[in-house]
Coordinates of C-alpha atoms in Angstrom, one line a residue:
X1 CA 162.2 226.4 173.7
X2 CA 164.7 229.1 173.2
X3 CA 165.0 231.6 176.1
X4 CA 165.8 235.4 174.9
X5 CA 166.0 238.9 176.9
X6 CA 164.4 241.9 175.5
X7 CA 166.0 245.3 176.3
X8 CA 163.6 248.3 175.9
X9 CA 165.5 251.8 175.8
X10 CA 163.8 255.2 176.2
X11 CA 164.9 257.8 173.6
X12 CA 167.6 259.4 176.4
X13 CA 169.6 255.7 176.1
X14 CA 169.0 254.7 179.5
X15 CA 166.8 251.0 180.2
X16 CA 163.3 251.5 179.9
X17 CA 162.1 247.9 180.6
X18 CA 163.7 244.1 180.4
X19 CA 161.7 241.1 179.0
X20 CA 162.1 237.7 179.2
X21 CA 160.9 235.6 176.3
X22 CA 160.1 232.2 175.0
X23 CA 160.4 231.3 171.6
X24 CA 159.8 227.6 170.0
X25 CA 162.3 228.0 167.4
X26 CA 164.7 230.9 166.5
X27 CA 166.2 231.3 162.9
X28 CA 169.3 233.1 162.0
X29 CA 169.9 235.3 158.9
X30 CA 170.8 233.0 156.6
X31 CA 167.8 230.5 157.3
X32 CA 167.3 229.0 154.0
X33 CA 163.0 229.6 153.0
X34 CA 162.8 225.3 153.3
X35 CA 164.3 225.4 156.4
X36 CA 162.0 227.4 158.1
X37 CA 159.0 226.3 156.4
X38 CA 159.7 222.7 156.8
X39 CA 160.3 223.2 160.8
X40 CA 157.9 226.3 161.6
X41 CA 154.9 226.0 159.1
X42 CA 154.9 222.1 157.2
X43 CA 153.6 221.0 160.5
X44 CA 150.5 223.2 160.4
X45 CA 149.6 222.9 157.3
X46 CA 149.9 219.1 157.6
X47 CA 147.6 219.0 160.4
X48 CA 145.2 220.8 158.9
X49 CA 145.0 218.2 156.1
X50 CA 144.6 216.0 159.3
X51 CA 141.3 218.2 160.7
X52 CA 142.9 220.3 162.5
X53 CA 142.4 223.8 162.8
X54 CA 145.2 225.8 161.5
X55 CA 146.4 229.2 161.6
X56 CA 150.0 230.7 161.1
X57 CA 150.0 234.4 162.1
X58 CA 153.4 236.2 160.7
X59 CA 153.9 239.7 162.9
X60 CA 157.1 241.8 162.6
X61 CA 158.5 245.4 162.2
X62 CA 158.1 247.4 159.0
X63 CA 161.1 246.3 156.8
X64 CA 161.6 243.1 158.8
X65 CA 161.2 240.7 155.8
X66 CA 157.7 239.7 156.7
X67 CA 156.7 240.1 153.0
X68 CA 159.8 238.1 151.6
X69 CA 159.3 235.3 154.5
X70 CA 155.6 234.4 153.1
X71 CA 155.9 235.4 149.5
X72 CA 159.7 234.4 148.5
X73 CA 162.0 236.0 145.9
X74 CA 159.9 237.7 142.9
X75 CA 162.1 235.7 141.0
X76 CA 160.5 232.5 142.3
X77 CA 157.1 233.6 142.9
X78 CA 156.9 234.4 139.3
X79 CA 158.0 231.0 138.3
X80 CA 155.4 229.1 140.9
X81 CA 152.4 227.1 139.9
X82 CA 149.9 225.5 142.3
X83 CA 150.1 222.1 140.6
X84 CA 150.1 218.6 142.5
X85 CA 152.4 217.5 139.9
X86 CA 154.9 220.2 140.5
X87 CA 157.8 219.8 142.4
X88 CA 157.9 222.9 145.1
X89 CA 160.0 221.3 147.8
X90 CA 163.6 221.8 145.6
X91 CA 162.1 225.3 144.6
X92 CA 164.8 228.0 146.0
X93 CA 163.1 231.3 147.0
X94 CA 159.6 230.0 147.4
X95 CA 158.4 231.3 150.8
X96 CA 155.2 230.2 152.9
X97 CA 152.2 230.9 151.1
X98 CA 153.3 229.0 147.6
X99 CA 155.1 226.0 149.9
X100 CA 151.8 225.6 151.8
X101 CA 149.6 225.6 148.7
X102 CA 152.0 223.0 147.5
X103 CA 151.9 220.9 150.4
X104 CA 147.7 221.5 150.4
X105 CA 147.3 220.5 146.5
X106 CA 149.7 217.6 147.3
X107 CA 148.1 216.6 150.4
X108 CA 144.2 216.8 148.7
X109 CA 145.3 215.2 145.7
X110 CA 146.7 211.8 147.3
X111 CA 143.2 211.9 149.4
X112 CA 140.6 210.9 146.9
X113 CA 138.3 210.1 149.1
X114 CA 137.9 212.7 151.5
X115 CA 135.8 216.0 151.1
X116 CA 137.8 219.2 151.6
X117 CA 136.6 222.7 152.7
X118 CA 139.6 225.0 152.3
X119 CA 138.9 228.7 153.8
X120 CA 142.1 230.9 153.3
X121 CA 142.4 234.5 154.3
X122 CA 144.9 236.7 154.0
X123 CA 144.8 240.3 155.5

């Protein structure tokens, strides 16, 4: 776990309030859409293709990228098909949502003989 300290100011500049908090993973600026998905949500979704129940919960500021992290470029979103045959891992751009589909579809398909119930929502 990464350890960070959170700074709260009031509006007259002076400290308001210090936090001290634990992350499991941190990603900088330039965190590639794979990279994060394969260490942050790939785990998830392949437990839930295990029986596990699964849940991902994104939560940021307005403007924070929360929309680019789960959807992915428009460019690449526009160019994604949910297809077991498809190839989304070497897909630049793609963000959570399509890369989990992908990983579902795949992981369903190369189960033949199990009986999936797949319950998404999206808020």
């Amino acid at each position: 776990r990464t350890m960070a300290t959170l700074t709260l100011f009031a509006e007259d500049d002076t400290t308001a309030e210090t936090s001290h908090l634990k992350f499991d993973a941190v990603f900088p600026e330039d965190c590639e859409q794979h990279e994060f998905f394969d260490s942050s949500v790939r785990p998830v979704v392949e437990g839930a293709l295990e029986g596990r129940s699964s849940v991902v919960v994104v939560y940021g500021q307005t403007g924070s990228g929360k929309r680019y992290t789960l959807f992915g470029s428009e460019d690449a979103l526009s160019r994604f098909t949910c297809d077991a045959r498809a190839d989304c891992d070497g897909a630049a751009g793609l963000g959570v949502i399509p890369r989990a589909f992908d990983v579902l579809a795949k992981g369903i398909d190369a189960r033949p003989c199990t009986t999936f119930v797949v319950r998404v929502s999206f808020l």
